[in-house]
Amino acid sequence: MPSSPDAEGRQHHPGSVVFCVSCIAVNDRYPDAKVINFGTWFIFSLPISIIMLVLTWVWLHCLFLGCNFRETCSLSKKRKTRREELSERRIQEEYVKLGPISYPEVVTGVFFVLMTLLWFTREPGFVPGWTSLFEKKGYRTDATVSVLLGFLLFLIPARRPWPSASSDKAKADESAVKERDADPLAPMITWKDFQRLMPWEIVILVGGGYALAAGCKVSGLSVWIGRQLEPMNGLPPWTVTLLACLLVSTVTEFASNPATLTVFLPILSALSETLQINPLHTLIPATMCVSFGVMLPVGNPPNAIVFSYGHVQISDMVKAGFGVNLIGVLVVMLAIMTWGVPLFQLTEFPDWAIMRNVTDSL
């Protein structure tokens, strides 16, 4: 999925890209760490999403509609206002404009579900995954699934291979591939589509992150930063994690999510190694908090879209977004201090971080 530009033309990327950038950074710095995979990340993140959804709704309701939840949550029928009727009618009109589901949309949905299942079953942890069927190491990562299914989209025809029973669906399929009518075997994705929609800035950004991490290592900057942070040795791990979350959630209001991760993950890794804290204790919460850019119009594309209508003031967005940021940081801290501890084995300084620390000191 291509990224969306905000009001200043800055690119913000979906959470999956943030997860990928974080995993690449952790695997590059700690190649022996085999704790994070798609399944463990899902188990850790899903409760956070549910809790944040409920608490955010409560916060916004109290801020803009008051604390009278009895009237809002009442199941009894009441007469709709004119504004509610107009809103419902507009939503229904936009839904009708979508039309029936087309064949390319069905294929894309099936591929998405298949990709998710393959990610979950690659290394479930409690049972051997499908990676155990291959002896060669290094060729069975999450990226392998994405590249394979993406390659298949270059081979599957965009037009339905069998006649449709419904004329409406046939018209929808024809409109979806109207640019490929000359070639009935045209694929779902062409090379021109790939070049036009591929977010090349992510590739450059990840490559720049590798270069920045290598520069910090070769120049000794990471070791120097770690020594400067030695006075924090007396702080408990949860305090260090809380400070990292607050710092990252503040910076991400002005910078893109992958750029924020690229800058802060090497620093937090060096800090964790110096303080003898499990690096995942700070890296995982920081990765979650980098998505809390909800205070300013330039924080993410939805904020820019809402602000462009002119009905919401920046002061209202800052007031609402500050509460959402605070809720997010507190929920992430709750997660990393409770179910995150046994899930990622955060009680002790791991061997893969000790080996990394010794190698850097040499």
mmCIF file of C-alpha atoms in Angstrom:
data_model
loop_
_atom_site.group_PDB
_atom_site.id
_atom_site.type_symbol
_atom_site.label_atom_id
_atom_site.label_comp_id
_atom_site.label_asym_id
_atom_site.label_seq_id
_atom_site.Cartn_x
_atom_site.Cartn_y
_atom_site.Cartn_z
ATOM 1 C CA MET A 1 0.000 0.000 0.000
ATOM 2 C CA PRO A 2 1.483 3.335 -0.905
ATOM 3 C CA SER A 3 1.944 5.919 1.780
ATOM 4 C CA SER A 4 -0.265 8.981 2.073
ATOM 5 C CA PRO A 5 1.085 12.532 2.062
ATOM 6 C CA ASP A 6 -0.059 14.931 4.729
ATOM 7 C CA ALA A 7 -0.658 18.648 4.524
ATOM 8 C CA GLU A 8 3.056 19.403 4.170
ATOM 9 C CA GLY A 9 3.766 16.618 1.706
ATOM 10 C CA ARG A 10 5.476 14.514 4.350
ATOM 11 C CA GLN A 11 4.983 10.768 3.978
ATOM 12 C CA HIS A 12 3.448 8.715 6.765
ATOM 13 C CA HIS A 13 3.283 4.959 6.503
ATOM 14 C CA PRO A 14 0.942 2.297 7.861
ATOM 15 C CA GLY A 15 1.693 0.332 11.004
ATOM 16 C CA SER A 16 2.871 -2.703 9.053
ATOM 17 C CA VAL A 17 5.764 -0.658 7.662
ATOM 18 C CA VAL A 18 6.679 0.484 11.176
ATOM 19 C CA PHE A 19 6.672 -3.150 12.335
ATOM 20 C CA CYS A 20 8.891 -4.154 9.409
ATOM 21 C CA VAL A 21 11.360 -1.312 10.000
ATOM 22 C CA SER A 22 11.531 -2.211 13.691
ATOM 23 C CA CYS A 23 12.092 -5.917 12.984
ATOM 24 C CA ILE A 24 14.801 -5.134 10.434
ATOM 25 C CA ALA A 25 16.595 -2.876 12.912
ATOM 26 C CA VAL A 26 16.397 -5.433 15.740
ATOM 27 C CA ASN A 27 17.482 -8.354 13.541
ATOM 28 C CA ASP A 28 20.361 -6.326 12.134
ATOM 29 C CA ARG A 29 21.688 -5.346 15.560
ATOM 30 C CA TYR A 30 20.797 -8.605 17.343
ATOM 31 C CA PRO A 31 20.881 -11.395 14.744
ATOM 32 C CA ASP A 32 20.664 -14.096 17.444
ATOM 33 C CA ALA A 33 17.437 -12.717 18.920
ATOM 34 C CA LYS A 34 14.577 -15.011 17.884
ATOM 35 C CA VAL A 35 11.878 -13.642 20.173
ATOM 36 C CA ILE A 36 9.838 -11.353 17.922
ATOM 37 C CA ASN A 37 7.722 -12.751 15.120
ATOM 38 C CA PHE A 38 4.335 -11.937 13.653
ATOM 39 C CA GLY A 39 2.484 -14.123 16.144
ATOM 40 C CA THR A 40 4.090 -12.702 19.303
ATOM 41 C CA TRP A 41 3.680 -9.174 17.986
ATOM 42 C CA PHE A 42 -0.021 -9.808 17.311
ATOM 43 C CA ILE A 43 -0.578 -11.281 20.776
ATOM 44 C CA PHE A 44 1.124 -8.280 22.355
ATOM 45 C CA SER A 45 -0.585 -5.618 20.225
ATOM 46 C CA LEU A 46 -4.185 -6.856 20.025
ATOM 47 C CA PRO A 47 -5.060 -6.214 23.706
ATOM 48 C CA ILE A 48 -3.425 -2.784 23.425
ATOM 49 C CA SER A 49 -5.626 -1.936 20.443
ATOM 50 C CA ILE A 50 -8.817 -3.059 22.194
ATOM 51 C CA ILE A 51 -8.053 -1.215 25.447
ATOM 52 C CA MET A 52 -7.025 1.944 23.595
ATOM 53 C CA LEU A 53 -10.170 1.850 21.450
ATOM 54 C CA VAL A 54 -12.438 1.753 24.514
ATOM 55 C CA LEU A 55 -10.508 4.349 26.540
ATOM 56 C CA THR A 56 -10.140 6.682 23.567
ATOM 57 C CA TRP A 57 -13.892 6.564 22.938
ATOM 58 C CA VAL A 58 -14.546 7.375 26.593
ATOM 59 C CA TRP A 59 -12.067 10.287 26.512
ATOM 60 C CA LEU A 60 -13.455 11.813 23.314
ATOM 61 C CA HIS A 61 -17.034 11.339 24.501
ATOM 62 C CA CYS A 62 -16.317 13.161 27.761
ATOM 63 C CA LEU A 63 -14.406 15.901 25.951
ATOM 64 C CA PHE A 64 -16.895 16.713 23.203
ATOM 65 C CA LEU A 65 -20.252 15.190 24.276
ATOM 66 C CA GLY A 66 -20.037 15.223 28.044
ATOM 67 C CA CYS A 67 -20.118 12.343 30.486
ATOM 68 C CA ASN A 68 -23.764 11.361 29.982
ATOM 69 C CA PHE A 69 -23.133 7.826 28.691
ATOM 70 C CA ARG A 70 -26.649 6.655 29.581
ATOM 71 C CA GLU A 71 -28.215 8.583 26.736
ATOM 72 C CA THR A 72 -25.529 7.620 24.236
ATOM 73 C CA CYS A 73 -25.588 3.908 25.055
ATOM 74 C CA SER A 74 -29.350 3.634 25.431
ATOM 75 C CA LEU A 75 -30.957 0.916 23.310
ATOM 76 C CA SER A 76 -34.401 2.494 23.403
ATOM 77 C CA LYS A 77 -35.674 3.975 20.162
ATOM 78 C CA LYS A 78 -35.610 7.725 19.900
ATOM 79 C CA ARG A 79 -36.384 10.148 17.144
ATOM 80 C CA LYS A 80 -33.399 10.966 14.981
ATOM 81 C CA THR A 81 -32.384 14.557 14.520
ATOM 82 C CA ARG A 82 -32.146 16.133 11.085
ATOM 83 C CA ARG A 83 -28.354 16.086 11.265
ATOM 84 C CA GLU A 84 -28.356 12.360 12.042
ATOM 85 C CA GLU A 85 -30.734 11.667 9.150
ATOM 86 C CA LEU A 86 -28.559 13.652 6.728
ATOM 87 C CA SER A 87 -25.414 11.876 7.939
ATOM 88 C CA GLU A 88 -27.045 8.463 7.579
ATOM 89 C CA ARG A 89 -28.246 9.331 4.080
ATOM 90 C CA ARG A 90 -24.807 10.534 3.019
ATOM 91 C CA ILE A 91 -23.133 7.387 4.315
ATOM 92 C CA GLN A 92 -25.673 5.259 2.438
ATOM 93 C CA GLU A 93 -25.005 7.201 -0.784
ATOM 94 C CA GLU A 94 -21.273 6.696 -0.481
ATOM 95 C CA TYR A 95 -21.822 2.988 0.186
ATOM 96 C CA VAL A 96 -23.942 2.638 -2.943
ATOM 97 C CA LYS A 97 -21.200 4.323 -4.992
ATOM 98 C CA LEU A 98 -18.833 1.510 -4.073
ATOM 99 C CA GLY A 99 -20.865 -0.934 -6.137
ATOM 100 C CA PRO A 100 -20.611 -4.731 -5.956
ATOM 101 C CA ILE A 101 -17.385 -6.506 -5.089
ATOM 102 C CA SER A 102 -15.272 -7.033 -8.197
ATOM 103 C CA TYR A 103 -13.082 -10.007 -9.088
ATOM 104 C CA PRO A 104 -9.760 -8.170 -8.461
ATOM 105 C CA GLU A 105 -11.012 -7.142 -5.016
ATOM 106 C CA VAL A 106 -11.853 -10.763 -4.196
ATOM 107 C CA VAL A 107 -8.391 -11.928 -5.275
ATOM 108 C CA THR A 108 -6.721 -9.204 -3.244
ATOM 109 C CA GLY A 109 -8.770 -10.111 -0.156
ATOM 110 C CA VAL A 110 -7.930 -13.800 -0.490
ATOM 111 C CA PHE A 111 -4.236 -13.003 -0.832
ATOM 112 C CA PHE A 112 -4.354 -10.779 2.240
ATOM 113 C CA VAL A 113 -5.935 -13.529 4.361
ATOM 114 C CA LEU A 114 -3.457 -16.072 2.983
ATOM 115 C CA MET A 115 -0.517 -13.806 3.765
ATOM 116 C CA THR A 116 -1.719 -13.357 7.344
ATOM 117 C CA LEU A 117 -2.129 -17.110 7.830
ATOM 118 C CA LEU A 118 1.343 -17.788 6.448
ATOM 119 C CA TRP A 119 2.819 -15.178 8.755
ATOM 120 C CA PHE A 120 1.104 -16.727 11.773
ATOM 121 C CA THR A 121 2.108 -20.286 10.918
ATOM 122 C CA ARG A 122 5.711 -19.545 9.945
ATOM 123 C CA GLU A 123 7.023 -19.862 13.513
ATOM 124 C CA PRO A 124 4.063 -20.112 15.931
ATOM 125 C CA GLY A 125 6.382 -20.963 18.823
ATOM 126 C CA PHE A 126 4.240 -23.611 20.538
ATOM 127 C CA VAL A 127 4.400 -25.957 17.508
ATOM 128 C CA PRO A 128 6.850 -26.254 14.589
ATOM 129 C CA GLY A 129 5.902 -23.960 11.743
ATOM 130 C CA TRP A 130 6.189 -24.470 8.010
ATOM 131 C CA THR A 131 9.755 -23.139 8.134
ATOM 132 C CA SER A 132 10.807 -26.505 9.575
ATOM 133 C CA LEU A 133 10.176 -28.024 6.133
ATOM 134 C CA PHE A 134 13.168 -26.144 4.723
ATOM 135 C CA GLU A 135 16.742 -26.889 5.752
ATOM 136 C CA LYS A 136 18.313 -23.816 4.188
ATOM 137 C CA LYS A 137 18.352 -20.927 6.660
ATOM 138 C CA GLY A 138 17.853 -17.284 5.783
ATOM 139 C CA TYR A 139 15.215 -17.884 3.068
ATOM 140 C CA ARG A 140 12.076 -18.276 5.176
ATOM 141 C CA THR A 141 11.337 -14.917 6.745
ATOM 142 C CA ASP A 142 8.143 -12.870 6.769
ATOM 143 C CA ALA A 143 9.476 -11.028 3.738
ATOM 144 C CA THR A 144 9.532 -14.327 1.840
ATOM 145 C CA VAL A 145 5.754 -14.607 2.128
ATOM 146 C CA SER A 146 5.194 -11.010 1.015
ATOM 147 C CA VAL A 147 7.482 -11.289 -1.991
ATOM 148 C CA LEU A 148 6.003 -14.632 -3.085
ATOM 149 C CA LEU A 149 2.386 -13.462 -2.970
ATOM 150 C CA GLY A 150 3.316 -10.150 -4.542
ATOM 151 C CA PHE A 151 5.019 -12.015 -7.379
ATOM 152 C CA LEU A 152 1.887 -14.112 -7.950
ATOM 153 C CA LEU A 153 -0.104 -10.918 -8.534
ATOM 154 C CA PHE A 154 2.061 -10.354 -11.613
ATOM 155 C CA LEU A 155 0.844 -13.709 -12.996
ATOM 156 C CA ILE A 156 -2.866 -13.892 -12.102
ATOM 157 C CA PRO A 157 -5.119 -12.316 -14.779
ATOM 158 C CA ALA A 158 -7.087 -9.253 -13.728
ATOM 159 C CA ARG A 159 -10.175 -10.429 -15.650
ATOM 160 C CA ARG A 160 -12.448 -13.167 -14.365
ATOM 161 C CA PRO A 161 -11.465 -16.438 -16.121
ATOM 162 C CA TRP A 162 -15.044 -17.747 -16.081
ATOM 163 C CA PRO A 163 -18.294 -16.089 -17.209
ATOM 164 C CA SER A 164 -20.136 -14.183 -14.511
ATOM 165 C CA ALA A 165 -23.721 -15.061 -13.613
ATOM 166 C CA SER A 166 -24.559 -11.494 -12.663
ATOM 167 C CA SER A 167 -24.430 -8.665 -15.147
ATOM 168 C CA ASP A 168 -23.710 -6.143 -12.374
ATOM 169 C CA LYS A 169 -20.637 -8.058 -11.264
ATOM 170 C CA ALA A 170 -19.508 -8.386 -14.840
ATOM 171 C CA LYS A 171 -19.778 -4.614 -15.274
ATOM 172 C CA ALA A 172 -17.806 -4.081 -12.072
ATOM 173 C CA ASP A 173 -15.058 -6.391 -13.270
ATOM 174 C CA GLU A 174 -14.961 -4.665 -16.633
ATOM 175 C CA SER A 175 -14.643 -1.249 -14.994
ATOM 176 C CA ALA A 176 -11.827 -2.531 -12.786
ATOM 177 C CA VAL A 177 -9.822 -3.641 -15.811
ATOM 178 C CA LYS A 178 -10.975 -1.107 -18.386
ATOM 179 C CA GLU A 179 -7.386 -0.060 -18.957
ATOM 180 C CA ARG A 180 -6.461 -3.638 -19.876
ATOM 181 C CA ASP A 181 -9.289 -4.441 -22.285
ATOM 182 C CA ALA A 182 -6.835 -4.815 -25.143
ATOM 183 C CA ASP A 183 -5.134 -7.732 -23.381
ATOM 184 C CA PRO A 184 -7.518 -10.295 -21.792
ATOM 185 C CA LEU A 185 -4.561 -11.977 -20.024
ATOM 186 C CA ALA A 186 -3.249 -8.773 -18.430
ATOM 187 C CA PRO A 187 -2.125 -9.476 -14.816
ATOM 188 C CA MET A 188 -3.440 -7.962 -11.609
ATOM 189 C CA ILE A 189 -0.329 -5.780 -11.337
ATOM 190 C CA THR A 190 1.836 -4.603 -14.214
ATOM 191 C CA TRP A 191 5.383 -3.345 -13.984
ATOM 192 C CA LYS A 192 4.159 0.189 -14.663
ATOM 193 C CA ASP A 193 1.728 -0.063 -11.753
ATOM 194 C CA PHE A 194 4.521 -1.336 -9.538
ATOM 195 C CA GLN A 195 6.823 1.528 -10.447
ATOM 196 C CA ARG A 196 4.074 4.089 -9.923
ATOM 197 C CA LEU A 197 2.697 2.762 -6.598
ATOM 198 C CA MET A 198 5.796 1.331 -4.943
ATOM 199 C CA PRO A 199 6.801 3.536 -1.955
ATOM 200 C CA TRP A 200 10.444 3.854 -2.938
ATOM 201 C CA GLU A 201 11.041 6.312 -0.103
ATOM 202 C CA ILE A 202 10.681 3.376 2.329
ATOM 203 C CA VAL A 203 13.498 1.501 0.596
ATOM 204 C CA ILE A 204 15.717 4.568 0.730
ATOM 205 C CA LEU A 205 14.761 5.226 4.350
ATOM 206 C CA VAL A 206 15.530 1.664 5.463
ATOM 207 C CA GLY A 207 18.833 1.770 3.574
ATOM 208 C CA GLY A 208 19.634 5.064 5.257
ATOM 209 C CA GLY A 209 18.849 3.469 8.600
ATOM 210 C CA TYR A 210 21.367 0.706 7.893
ATOM 211 C CA ALA A 211 23.951 3.322 6.965
ATOM 212 C CA LEU A 212 23.205 5.336 10.110
ATOM 213 C CA ALA A 213 23.472 2.254 12.337
ATOM 214 C CA ALA A 214 26.742 1.211 10.688
ATOM 215 C CA GLY A 215 28.105 4.750 11.076
ATOM 216 C CA CYS A 216 27.208 4.819 14.768
ATOM 217 C CA LYS A 217 28.985 1.498 15.276
ATOM 218 C CA VAL A 218 32.155 2.233 13.300
ATOM 219 C CA SER A 219 32.579 5.772 14.637
ATOM 220 C CA GLY A 220 31.996 4.662 18.226
ATOM 221 C CA LEU A 221 28.998 6.982 18.637
ATOM 222 C CA SER A 222 26.815 4.271 20.148
ATOM 223 C CA VAL A 223 29.488 3.442 22.747
ATOM 224 C CA TRP A 224 29.899 7.141 23.546
ATOM 225 C CA ILE A 225 26.165 7.606 23.969
ATOM 226 C CA GLY A 226 26.041 4.604 26.255
ATOM 227 C CA ARG A 227 28.798 6.036 28.449
ATOM 228 C CA GLN A 228 27.045 9.394 28.664
ATOM 229 C CA LEU A 229 23.935 7.643 29.903
ATOM 230 C CA GLU A 230 25.711 5.730 32.680
ATOM 231 C CA PRO A 231 24.277 8.074 35.395
ATOM 232 C CA MET A 232 20.887 6.462 34.653
ATOM 233 C CA ASN A 233 22.120 3.152 36.108
ATOM 234 C CA GLY A 234 20.163 3.738 39.299
ATOM 235 C CA LEU A 235 16.827 4.083 37.547
ATOM 236 C CA PRO A 236 14.466 1.082 37.405
ATOM 237 C CA PRO A 237 13.766 -0.372 33.941
ATOM 238 C CA TRP A 238 10.156 0.872 33.846
ATOM 239 C CA THR A 239 11.345 4.473 34.330
ATOM 240 C CA VAL A 240 13.757 4.227 31.401
ATOM 241 C CA THR A 241 11.020 2.719 29.236
ATOM 242 C CA LEU A 242 8.553 5.446 30.237
ATOM 243 C CA LEU A 243 11.039 8.211 29.363
ATOM 244 C CA ALA A 244 11.719 6.561 25.998
ATOM 245 C CA CYS A 245 7.985 6.299 25.243
ATOM 246 C CA LEU A 246 7.346 9.947 26.119
ATOM 247 C CA LEU A 247 10.286 11.111 24.013
ATOM 248 C CA VAL A 248 9.348 9.039 20.968
ATOM 249 C CA SER A 249 5.648 9.932 21.127
ATOM 250 C CA THR A 250 6.625 13.620 21.188
ATOM 251 C CA VAL A 251 9.088 13.497 18.289
ATOM 252 C CA THR A 252 6.733 11.476 16.065
ATOM 253 C CA GLU A 253 4.308 14.419 16.077
ATOM 254 C CA PHE A 254 6.743 16.266 13.804
ATOM 255 C CA ALA A 255 8.693 13.489 12.015
ATOM 256 C CA SER A 256 7.566 10.434 10.059
ATOM 257 C CA ASN A 257 7.274 7.137 11.915
ATOM 258 C CA PRO A 258 10.073 5.192 10.145
ATOM 259 C CA ALA A 259 12.449 8.164 10.441
ATOM 260 C CA THR A 260 11.777 8.388 14.180
ATOM 261 C CA LEU A 261 12.494 4.680 14.593
ATOM 262 C CA THR A 262 15.658 4.930 12.505
ATOM 263 C CA VAL A 263 17.032 7.646 14.773
ATOM 264 C CA PHE A 264 15.966 6.362 18.189
ATOM 265 C CA LEU A 265 16.275 2.563 18.007
ATOM 266 C CA PRO A 266 20.127 2.535 17.876
ATOM 267 C CA ILE A 267 20.258 5.011 20.781
ATOM 268 C CA LEU A 268 17.798 3.014 22.877
ATOM 269 C CA SER A 269 19.700 -0.191 22.089
ATOM 270 C CA ALA A 270 22.958 1.334 23.333
ATOM 271 C CA LEU A 271 21.179 2.663 26.426
ATOM 272 C CA SER A 272 19.694 -0.749 27.241
ATOM 273 C CA GLU A 273 23.052 -2.488 26.835
ATOM 274 C CA THR A 274 24.756 0.034 29.111
ATOM 275 C CA LEU A 275 22.090 -0.261 31.805
ATOM 276 C CA GLN A 276 21.979 -4.082 31.468
ATOM 277 C CA ILE A 277 18.288 -3.990 30.543
ATOM 278 C CA ASN A 278 16.721 -6.350 28.055
ATOM 279 C CA PRO A 279 16.760 -4.224 24.853
ATOM 280 C CA LEU A 280 13.232 -5.360 23.979
ATOM 281 C CA HIS A 281 12.026 -3.718 27.195
ATOM 282 C CA THR A 282 12.614 -0.307 25.591
ATOM 283 C CA LEU A 283 12.554 -1.061 21.854
ATOM 284 C CA ILE A 284 9.077 -2.629 21.733
ATOM 285 C CA PRO A 285 7.275 0.157 23.663
ATOM 286 C CA ALA A 286 9.113 2.795 21.613
ATOM 287 C CA THR A 287 7.977 1.098 18.408
ATOM 288 C CA MET A 288 4.375 1.112 19.620
ATOM 289 C CA CYS A 289 4.481 4.758 20.749
ATOM 290 C CA VAL A 290 5.839 5.930 17.404
ATOM 291 C CA SER A 291 2.303 5.582 16.014
ATOM 292 C CA PHE A 292 0.808 8.069 18.484
ATOM 293 C CA GLY A 293 1.098 11.124 16.245
ATOM 294 C CA VAL A 294 -2.448 12.399 16.780
ATOM 295 C CA MET A 295 -2.062 15.905 18.217
ATOM 296 C CA LEU A 296 -1.272 18.033 15.153
ATOM 297 C CA PRO A 297 -2.673 18.196 11.601
ATOM 298 C CA VAL A 298 0.715 17.103 10.257
ATOM 299 C CA GLY A 299 0.841 14.102 12.602
ATOM 300 C CA ASN A 300 -0.885 11.708 10.191
ATOM 301 C CA PRO A 301 -3.081 11.840 7.050
ATOM 302 C CA PRO A 302 -6.460 11.457 8.867
ATOM 303 C CA ASN A 303 -5.624 14.486 11.006
ATOM 304 C CA ALA A 304 -4.801 16.517 7.906
ATOM 305 C CA ILE A 305 -8.059 15.462 6.203
ATOM 306 C CA VAL A 306 -10.198 16.418 9.210
ATOM 307 C CA PHE A 307 -8.412 19.737 9.672
ATOM 308 C CA SER A 308 -8.769 20.626 5.970
ATOM 309 C CA TYR A 309 -12.575 20.961 6.345
ATOM 310 C CA GLY A 310 -12.090 23.905 8.702
ATOM 311 C CA HIS A 311 -14.533 22.760 11.400
ATOM 312 C CA VAL A 312 -11.876 21.744 13.948
ATOM 313 C CA GLN A 313 -9.367 24.104 15.517
ATOM 314 C CA ILE A 314 -5.761 23.142 16.222
ATOM 315 C CA SER A 315 -6.365 23.743 19.922
ATOM 316 C CA ASP A 316 -9.148 21.126 19.886
ATOM 317 C CA MET A 317 -6.914 18.630 18.103
ATOM 318 C CA VAL A 318 -4.070 19.214 20.574
ATOM 319 C CA LYS A 319 -6.418 18.871 23.548
ATOM 320 C CA ALA A 320 -7.963 15.628 22.255
ATOM 321 C CA GLY A 321 -4.694 14.242 20.932
ATOM 322 C CA PHE A 322 -2.833 14.865 24.183
ATOM 323 C CA GLY A 323 -5.320 12.694 26.030
ATOM 324 C CA VAL A 324 -5.071 9.960 23.383
ATOM 325 C CA ASN A 325 -1.252 10.081 23.550
ATOM 326 C CA LEU A 326 -1.327 9.827 27.329
ATOM 327 C CA ILE A 327 -3.753 6.894 27.157
ATOM 328 C CA GLY A 328 -1.556 5.172 24.578
ATOM 329 C CA VAL A 329 1.643 5.543 26.603
ATOM 330 C CA LEU A 330 -0.036 4.283 29.781
ATOM 331 C CA VAL A 331 -1.585 1.289 28.004
ATOM 332 C CA VAL A 332 1.735 0.389 26.364
ATOM 333 C CA MET A 333 3.477 0.620 29.740
ATOM 334 C CA LEU A 334 0.799 -1.626 31.245
ATOM 335 C CA ALA A 335 1.297 -4.131 28.431
ATOM 336 C CA ILE A 336 5.086 -4.265 28.624
ATOM 337 C CA MET A 337 5.003 -4.628 32.430
ATOM 338 C CA THR A 338 2.375 -7.403 32.466
ATOM 339 C CA TRP A 339 1.793 -9.793 29.570
ATOM 340 C CA GLY A 340 4.848 -8.504 27.691
ATOM 341 C CA VAL A 341 7.216 -9.887 30.348
ATOM 342 C CA PRO A 342 6.519 -13.619 29.819
ATOM 343 C CA LEU A 343 5.825 -13.150 26.118
ATOM 344 C CA PHE A 344 9.227 -11.625 25.308
ATOM 345 C CA GLN A 345 11.167 -13.005 28.316
ATOM 346 C CA LEU A 346 12.060 -9.588 29.733
ATOM 347 C CA THR A 347 13.048 -10.651 33.256
ATOM 348 C CA GLU A 348 16.766 -10.998 32.496
ATOM 349 C CA PHE A 349 19.471 -9.588 30.259
ATOM 350 C CA PRO A 350 19.526 -12.046 27.316
ATOM 351 C CA ASP A 351 22.589 -13.863 25.989
ATOM 352 C CA TRP A 352 22.232 -12.372 22.515
ATOM 353 C CA ALA A 353 22.515 -8.868 24.005
ATOM 354 C CA ILE A 354 25.481 -9.888 26.184
ATOM 355 C CA MET A 355 27.336 -11.189 23.132
ATOM 356 C CA ARG A 356 26.582 -7.960 21.279
ATOM 357 C CA ASN A 357 27.785 -5.871 24.231
ATOM 358 C CA VAL A 358 31.042 -7.808 24.545
ATOM 359 C CA THR A 359 31.718 -7.570 20.814
ATOM 360 C CA ASP A 360 31.262 -3.782 20.831
ATOM 361 C CA SER A 361 33.576 -3.370 23.815
ATOM 362 C CA LEU A 362 36.318 -5.231 21.975
#
